[in-house]
CSV table of C-alpha atoms in Angstrom, one decimal:
chain,number,residue,atom,x,y,z
A,1,MET,CA,102.9,52.4,-1.4
A,2,LYS,CA,103.3,48.7,-0.6
A,3,TYR,CA,105.3,49.5,2.5
A,4,SER,CA,102.6,52.0,3.6
A,5,ASN,CA,99.9,49.3,3.1
A,6,LEU,CA,102.0,46.8,5.1
A,7,LYS,CA,102.2,49.2,8.0
A,8,TYR,CA,98.4,49.8,7.8
A,9,TYR,CA,97.7,46.0,7.9
A,10,ARG,CA,100.0,45.5,10.8
A,11,PHE,CA,98.3,48.3,12.7
A,12,VAL,CA,94.8,46.7,12.0
A,13,ILE,CA,96.0,43.2,13.1
A,14,LEU,CA,97.7,44.6,16.2
A,15,SER,CA,94.6,46.5,17.2
A,16,PHE,CA,92.4,43.4,16.6
A,17,LEU,CA,94.7,41.3,18.9
A,18,VAL,CA,94.6,43.9,21.7
A,19,LEU,CA,90.8,44.1,21.4
A,20,PHE,CA,90.6,40.3,21.4
A,21,MET,CA,92.8,40.0,24.5
A,22,VAL,CA,90.9,42.6,26.4
A,23,SER,CA,87.6,40.9,25.4
A,24,CYS,CA,88.9,37.5,26.4
A,25,SER,CA,90.1,38.9,29.7
A,26,SER,CA,86.7,40.3,30.4
A,27,VAL,CA,85.0,37.1,29.5
A,28,THR,CA,87.4,35.1,31.6
A,29,TYR,CA,86.7,37.3,34.7
A,30,ASP,CA,83.0,37.0,34.0
A,31,LYS,CA,83.2,33.2,34.0
A,32,ILE,CA,85.5,32.8,37.0
A,33,TYR,CA,83.8,35.5,39.0
A,34,PRO,CA,80.2,35.5,37.7
A,35,THR,CA,78.8,37.3,40.8
A,36,LEU,CA,81.2,40.3,40.8
A,37,GLN,CA,78.6,42.6,39.4
A,38,ASP,CA,75.6,41.3,41.3
A,39,GLY,CA,75.4,44.3,43.7
A,40,LYS,CA,76.0,42.0,46.7
A,41,TYR,CA,78.8,41.8,49.1
A,42,ASP,CA,81.5,39.4,47.8
A,43,SER,CA,82.2,36.0,49.4
A,44,GLU,CA,85.3,35.2,47.3
A,45,PHE,CA,88.8,36.3,47.8
A,46,PRO,CA,89.7,39.5,45.9
A,47,TYR,CA,90.7,38.7,42.3
A,48,LYS,CA,93.3,41.5,42.1
A,49,GLY,CA,95.7,43.4,44.4
A,50,CYS,CA,94.5,46.3,46.6
A,51,SER,CA,97.5,47.1,48.7
A,52,ASP,CA,97.4,50.8,48.1
A,53,GLN,CA,93.8,51.1,49.3
A,54,LEU,CA,94.5,48.9,52.3
A,55,GLU,CA,97.4,51.1,53.3
A,56,GLU,CA,95.2,54.2,52.8
A,57,ILE,CA,92.6,52.8,55.2
A,58,SER,CA,95.2,51.6,57.7
A,59,ILE,CA,96.7,55.0,58.3
A,60,THR,CA,93.3,56.2,59.6
A,61,THR,CA,93.4,53.5,62.2
A,62,LYS,CA,95.0,54.4,65.5
A,63,ARG,CA,95.9,52.7,68.8
A,64,ILE,CA,94.1,53.9,71.9
A,65,ASN,CA,95.4,53.5,75.5
A,66,SER,CA,93.6,54.5,78.6
A,67,THR,CA,94.4,54.4,82.3
A,68,ALA,CA,92.3,55.1,85.4
A,69,PHE,CA,93.8,55.8,88.8
A,70,TYR,CA,92.0,54.7,92.0
A,71,LYS,CA,92.3,55.3,95.7
A,72,THR,CA,91.9,52.0,97.4
A,73,TYR,CA,90.5,51.1,100.8
A,74,THR,CA,90.4,47.7,102.4
A,75,PHE,CA,88.4,46.7,105.5
A,76,SER,CA,88.8,44.2,108.2
A,77,GLN,CA,86.8,41.0,107.8
A,78,LEU,CA,86.4,41.0,111.6
A,79,HIS,CA,84.5,44.2,111.8
A,80,ASN,CA,81.6,43.3,109.4
A,81,ILE,CA,81.2,46.8,107.9
A,82,LYS,CA,78.3,47.4,105.6
A,83,LEU,CA,78.3,49.8,102.6
A,84,ASP,CA,75.7,52.2,104.0
A,85,GLU,CA,78.0,52.7,107.1
A,86,ILE,CA,80.8,54.1,104.9
A,87,GLY,CA,80.9,57.8,103.9
A,88,SER,CA,83.5,60.2,102.5
A,89,GLU,CA,83.9,61.6,106.0
A,90,ASN,CA,84.7,58.3,107.8
A,91,ILE,CA,86.1,56.0,105.1
A,92,SER,CA,89.7,56.6,106.2
A,93,GLU,CA,88.9,55.9,109.8
A,94,LEU,CA,87.0,52.6,109.0
A,95,ALA,CA,89.6,51.4,106.5
A,96,LEU,CA,92.2,48.8,107.5
A,97,THR,CA,94.6,50.0,104.8
A,98,GLU,CA,94.8,52.7,102.1
A,99,GLY,CA,96.6,52.7,98.8
A,100,TYR,CA,96.5,53.3,95.1
A,101,ALA,CA,95.8,51.1,92.1
A,102,ASP,CA,95.5,51.6,88.4
A,103,GLN,CA,93.5,50.0,85.6
A,104,THR,CA,94.6,50.1,82.0
A,105,SER,CA,93.1,49.0,78.6
A,106,SER,CA,93.9,49.4,75.0
A,107,GLY,CA,91.8,49.4,71.8
A,108,THR,CA,91.5,50.7,68.3
A,109,GLY,CA,90.0,53.9,67.0
A,110,THR,CA,89.3,55.2,63.5
A,111,ILE,CA,89.6,58.9,62.5
A,112,ILE,CA,86.2,59.9,61.1
A,113,TYR,CA,86.6,63.7,61.3
A,114,TYR,CA,89.3,66.3,60.9
A,115,GLY,CA,88.8,70.0,60.4
A,116,ILE,CA,89.5,73.4,61.9
A,117,GLY,CA,92.2,71.8,64.0
A,118,ARG,CA,89.9,69.3,65.5
A,119,VAL,CA,90.1,65.5,65.1
A,120,ALA,CA,87.6,62.8,66.2
A,121,LEU,CA,87.8,59.0,66.4
A,122,LEU,CA,85.2,56.2,66.6
A,123,THR,CA,85.9,53.4,69.1
A,124,CYS,CA,84.2,51.1,71.6
A,125,ALA,CA,83.1,52.5,74.9
A,126,HIS,CA,84.5,49.7,77.1
A,127,THR,CA,88.1,50.6,76.0
A,128,ILE,CA,87.8,54.0,77.7
A,129,ASN,CA,85.0,53.6,80.3
A,130,TYR,CA,85.9,53.0,83.9
A,131,PRO,CA,83.5,53.0,86.8
A,132,ASP,CA,83.7,55.9,89.3
A,133,THR,CA,83.5,53.4,92.3
A,134,ILE,CA,84.3,49.7,92.6
A,135,VAL,CA,83.0,47.8,95.7
A,136,SER,CA,83.9,44.2,96.5
A,137,PHE,CA,82.2,42.2,99.3
A,138,ILE,CA,83.3,39.5,101.7
A,139,ALA,CA,82.3,35.9,100.8
A,140,ASP,CA,81.2,33.5,103.4
A,141,ALA,CA,82.5,30.0,103.9
A,142,ASP,CA,80.3,28.7,101.1
A,143,GLY,CA,81.5,31.3,98.7
A,144,ASN,CA,78.3,33.4,98.8
A,145,LYS,CA,78.6,37.2,98.8
A,146,THR,CA,77.7,38.8,102.1
A,147,ASP,CA,76.6,42.4,102.8
A,148,PHE,CA,80.0,43.2,104.4
A,149,VAL,CA,82.5,45.3,102.5
A,150,ASP,CA,85.9,43.9,101.6
A,151,ALA,CA,87.4,46.8,99.6
A,152,ILE,CA,86.4,50.1,97.9
A,153,LEU,CA,88.1,51.7,94.9
A,154,ILE,CA,87.3,55.3,94.1
A,155,LYS,CA,88.5,56.8,90.8
A,156,GLU,CA,90.6,59.9,91.1
A,157,SER,CA,91.6,60.5,87.5
A,158,GLN,CA,91.5,59.0,84.0
A,159,SER,CA,93.5,59.6,80.9
A,160,VAL,CA,92.9,58.5,77.2
A,161,TYR,CA,95.7,58.6,74.7
A,162,VAL,CA,95.9,58.1,70.9
A,163,ALA,CA,99.4,56.7,70.1
A,164,GLY,CA,101.3,58.9,67.6
A,165,PHE,CA,99.1,62.0,68.1
A,166,PRO,CA,101.1,65.3,68.4
A,167,GLY,CA,101.8,66.8,71.8
A,168,ASN,CA,101.1,64.5,74.7
A,169,SER,CA,98.7,62.4,72.6
A,170,ARG,CA,95.9,62.9,75.1
A,171,VAL,CA,92.3,63.2,73.9
A,172,GLU,CA,88.9,63.7,75.6
A,173,ILE,CA,85.7,61.7,75.5
A,174,LEU,CA,83.2,63.6,73.3
A,175,ALA,CA,80.3,61.2,73.4
A,176,MET,CA,79.7,57.8,74.8
A,177,ASP,CA,76.9,55.2,75.0
A,178,THR,CA,77.8,52.2,77.3
A,179,ASP,CA,74.7,50.3,76.3
A,180,LEU,CA,75.7,50.3,72.6
A,181,ASP,CA,79.4,50.1,73.6
A,182,LEU,CA,80.3,53.0,71.3
A,183,ALA,CA,82.2,56.3,71.9
A,184,ILE,CA,83.7,59.3,70.1
A,185,ILE,CA,87.0,60.7,71.4
A,186,GLY,CA,88.8,63.7,70.0
A,187,ARG,CA,91.0,66.7,70.6
A,188,ASN,CA,91.0,70.4,69.6
A,189,TYR,CA,94.5,71.4,68.5
A,190,GLY,CA,93.4,74.9,67.5
A,191,ALA,CA,92.3,76.4,64.2
A,192,PHE,CA,95.8,77.7,63.4
A,193,SER,CA,97.7,74.5,64.2
A,194,ASN,CA,99.6,72.8,61.4
A,195,VAL,CA,98.6,69.3,62.3
A,196,VAL,CA,96.9,67.2,59.6
A,197,PHE,CA,95.1,63.9,60.0
A,198,PRO,CA,94.0,61.4,57.3
A,199,VAL,CA,90.2,60.6,57.5
A,200,PHE,CA,88.4,57.4,56.7
A,201,ASN,CA,86.5,58.2,53.5
A,202,TYR,CA,85.1,55.0,52.2
A,203,PRO,CA,81.3,54.5,51.9
A,204,LEU,CA,79.2,53.2,54.8
A,205,GLY,CA,77.7,49.9,54.0
A,206,LYS,CA,74.7,47.9,55.3
A,207,ALA,CA,75.4,45.1,57.7
A,208,LYS,CA,71.8,43.7,57.2
A,209,GLU,CA,72.8,42.8,53.6
A,210,LEU,CA,75.7,40.6,54.7
A,211,GLU,CA,75.3,36.9,54.0
A,212,TRP,CA,76.9,33.6,55.3
A,213,GLY,CA,80.4,33.5,54.0
A,214,THR,CA,80.8,37.2,53.1
A,215,PHE,CA,84.5,38.0,52.9
A,216,VAL,CA,85.7,41.0,55.0
A,217,TYR,CA,88.9,42.8,56.1
A,218,VAL,CA,89.6,43.7,59.7
A,219,PHE,CA,91.9,46.7,60.6
A,220,GLY,CA,93.0,46.9,64.3
A,221,TYR,CA,95.8,47.0,66.9
A,222,PRO,CA,95.9,43.5,68.6
A,223,LEU,CA,98.6,43.6,71.2
A,224,SER,CA,99.5,47.1,70.0
A,225,TYR,CA,100.5,45.9,66.5
A,226,LEU,CA,98.7,47.4,63.5
A,227,MET,CA,97.4,44.5,61.6
A,228,ILE,CA,95.1,43.7,58.7
A,229,THR,CA,93.4,40.3,58.8
A,230,ARG,CA,90.7,38.6,56.7
A,231,ALA,CA,87.7,36.9,58.0
A,232,ILE,CA,84.3,35.3,57.0
A,233,VAL,CA,80.9,36.4,58.2
A,234,SER,CA,78.8,34.0,60.3
A,235,THR,CA,75.3,34.4,61.8
A,236,PRO,CA,74.5,37.6,59.8
A,237,ASN,CA,71.6,39.6,61.2
A,238,LYS,CA,71.8,37.7,64.5
A,239,ASP,CA,69.7,40.3,66.2
A,240,GLU,CA,67.5,43.3,65.4
A,241,SER,CA,70.6,45.6,65.3
A,242,ALA,CA,72.1,43.5,62.4
A,243,SER,CA,75.2,42.6,64.4
A,244,PHE,CA,77.1,39.5,63.2
A,245,VAL,CA,80.0,37.2,64.0
A,246,LEU,CA,83.4,36.7,62.4
A,247,ASP,CA,85.9,33.9,62.5
A,248,ALA,CA,88.7,36.5,62.9
A,249,VAL,CA,91.6,35.6,65.1
A,250,VAL,CA,91.8,38.9,67.0
A,251,ASN,CA,93.5,39.7,70.3
A,252,ARG,CA,93.3,42.3,73.1
A,253,GLY,CA,93.4,45.8,71.6
A,254,SER,CA,91.2,44.9,68.6
A,255,SER,CA,88.0,46.4,70.2
A,256,GLY,CA,86.9,49.2,67.8
A,257,ALA,CA,88.7,47.6,64.8
A,258,LEU,CA,87.2,48.4,61.4
A,259,VAL,CA,85.3,45.7,59.5
A,260,LEU,CA,85.1,46.3,55.7
A,261,ALA,CA,83.2,44.2,53.2
A,262,ILE,CA,83.7,44.4,49.4
A,263,LYS,CA,80.9,44.9,46.9
A,264,ASP,CA,81.5,43.9,43.3
A,265,GLY,CA,85.2,43.6,43.6
A,266,VAL,CA,88.0,45.6,45.1
A,267,PRO,CA,88.6,48.5,45.7
A,268,ASN,CA,84.8,48.9,46.4
A,269,PHE,CA,85.2,48.7,50.2
A,270,GLU,CA,82.3,49.5,52.5
A,271,LEU,CA,82.3,49.9,56.3
A,272,VAL,CA,79.9,47.3,57.8
A,273,GLY,CA,80.8,47.4,61.5
A,274,ILE,CA,83.5,47.5,64.2
A,275,VAL,CA,84.8,44.7,66.4
A,276,GLN,CA,83.2,44.7,69.9
A,277,TRP,CA,84.6,41.8,71.8
A,278,VAL,CA,86.0,38.3,71.7
A,279,PRO,CA,85.0,35.6,74.2
A,280,GLU,CA,87.1,35.4,77.4
A,281,GLU,CA,87.2,32.9,80.2
A,282,GLU,CA,88.2,34.3,83.6
A,283,THR,CA,90.0,32.4,86.4
A,284,ASN,CA,91.4,33.4,89.7
A,285,ILE,CA,95.1,32.7,90.5
A,286,LEU,CA,97.3,33.3,93.5
A,287,THR,CA,100.2,35.7,93.0
A,288,PRO,CA,103.0,36.9,95.3
A,289,LYS,CA,103.3,40.4,96.5
A,290,LYS,CA,104.8,42.7,93.8
A,291,LEU,CA,108.4,43.6,94.5
A,292,LYS,CA,109.7,47.2,94.2
A,293,ASN,CA,110.9,48.3,90.7
A,294,ASN,CA,109.2,45.1,89.4
A,295,GLU,CA,112.1,42.9,90.5
A,296,ALA,CA,111.8,39.2,89.8
A,297,TYR,CA,111.6,36.6,92.6
A,298,ASN,CA,114.3,33.9,92.7
A,299,PRO,CA,112.7,30.8,91.4
A,300,ILE,CA,114.9,28.4,93.5
A,301,VAL,CA,114.0,30.1,96.8
A,302,PRO,CA,110.6,29.1,98.3
A,303,TYR,CA,108.2,32.0,98.6
A,304,MET,CA,107.1,32.7,102.1
A,305,GLY,CA,105.3,36.1,101.8
A,306,GLU,CA,101.8,37.3,101.4
A,307,GLU,CA,99.6,35.9,98.6
A,308,PHE,CA,97.1,37.9,96.5
A,309,VAL,CA,94.3,36.9,94.2
A,310,LYS,CA,94.6,38.0,90.6
A,311,ARG,CA,92.0,37.6,88.0
A,312,TYR,CA,93.4,36.1,84.8
A,313,SER,CA,91.5,36.2,81.4
A,314,SER,CA,92.2,33.8,78.6
A,315,ILE,CA,90.8,34.6,75.1
A,316,ARG,CA,88.9,32.1,73.1
A,317,TYR,CA,90.3,32.8,69.7
A,318,GLY,CA,88.6,32.4,66.3
A,319,ILE,CA,85.3,34.2,67.1
A,320,ALA,CA,84.5,38.0,67.3
A,321,ASN,CA,81.3,39.8,67.8
A,322,ILE,CA,80.7,42.8,65.6
A,323,ILE,CA,78.7,46.0,66.2
A,324,SER,CA,76.8,46.7,62.9
A,325,ILE,CA,77.3,50.0,61.0
A,326,GLU,CA,73.6,50.6,61.4
A,327,THR,CA,74.1,50.8,65.2
A,328,VAL,CA,77.1,53.1,64.7
A,329,VAL,CA,75.1,55.4,62.5
A,330,GLY,CA,72.2,55.5,65.0
A,331,PHE,CA,74.7,56.4,67.8
A,332,LEU,CA,76.2,59.2,65.7
A,333,GLU,CA,72.8,60.6,64.6
A,334,LYS,CA,71.8,60.6,68.3
A,335,ASN,CA,74.9,62.6,69.3
A,336,ARG,CA,75.2,64.7,66.2
A,337,LYS,CA,73.9,67.9,68.0
A,338,VAL,CA,76.3,67.4,70.9
A,339,LEU,CA,79.3,66.9,68.5
A,340,ASN,CA,78.3,69.8,66.4
A,341,GLU,CA,78.1,72.1,69.4
A,342,LYS,CA,81.7,71.1,70.2
A,343,LYS,CA,82.5,71.8,66.5
A,344,PHE,CA,83.3,68.2,65.6
A,345,TYR,CA,81.2,67.9,62.5
A,346,ILE,CA,80.5,64.3,61.4
A,347,ASP,CA,78.0,65.1,58.7
A,348,GLU,CA,80.5,64.2,55.9
A,349,PHE,CA,81.2,60.8,57.5
A,350,LEU,CA,77.4,60.1,57.8
A,351,ALA,CA,77.0,61.2,54.2
A,352,GLY,CA,78.8,58.1,53.2
A,353,GLN,CA,75.7,56.0,53.8
């Protein structure tokens, strides 16, 4: 009887200690993180691990590559040819030289829909948008642009690829708005295909509720590497579309990267925007003629060949402009009918508002 009572008392004491420890833990978190349950986006570093959720989000993020191929025409600076004098029927006759050139870009896309063999991704328009025609004009001795044509590039084809997608990885542009710098790309693999894609399924937040110092995660493909970085919000609601700025150190390829804020502690992630651009400074440099098979020039032999002008861009790291989720939702709502007609149904993604 005494032994039974001893077991009972031990059980009561052990239960009390467990309850006390849990209570103390809760009180400790409340004191250290007093704003965790305030219904606002967090400005502090997450108080516990969330690697599983970060990995779950990262596999919905994909690297996008696109290439446009142009037929090029250059014109003699001695003939002073104006643009209205050039047409498809005489451009070859007027051109001094003809050739081919390509332009490439990379970015980040996020899978926002998969069903009936179809997959769709959200990205920035500038990562996949190339002009149909590019015209450059001769500059005078003072550097002012004249009316005389120097070169014309006419786009002949364009391809957009999502790295790691089955088949040839090629996708099509489903909807695009160059003013908002947003686009939806996707592919139909067929209703009976056995491909499966993970879809981003976290709630859509409200960028207009972000504050100075709000903590965010950024998921993207800078320089073709999948990376997660952390950043702090600056200049919230800097315009009527609720766009904002981050101190994120991002690189080329980050355009379209997800920006996720946390509300009342992890894993309560909410999508508040996507990376649009980072500041760049462009300069012109002289380069030698490219050798066949990309052979390298001998650095100890003086170069005596033709020189070409190449535009070089240097990134100003530590600042990134973000397209707000409100702008993204407006773009998707505007193109919902078009996407539905193509059987890419984004209603479930929009339901995350």
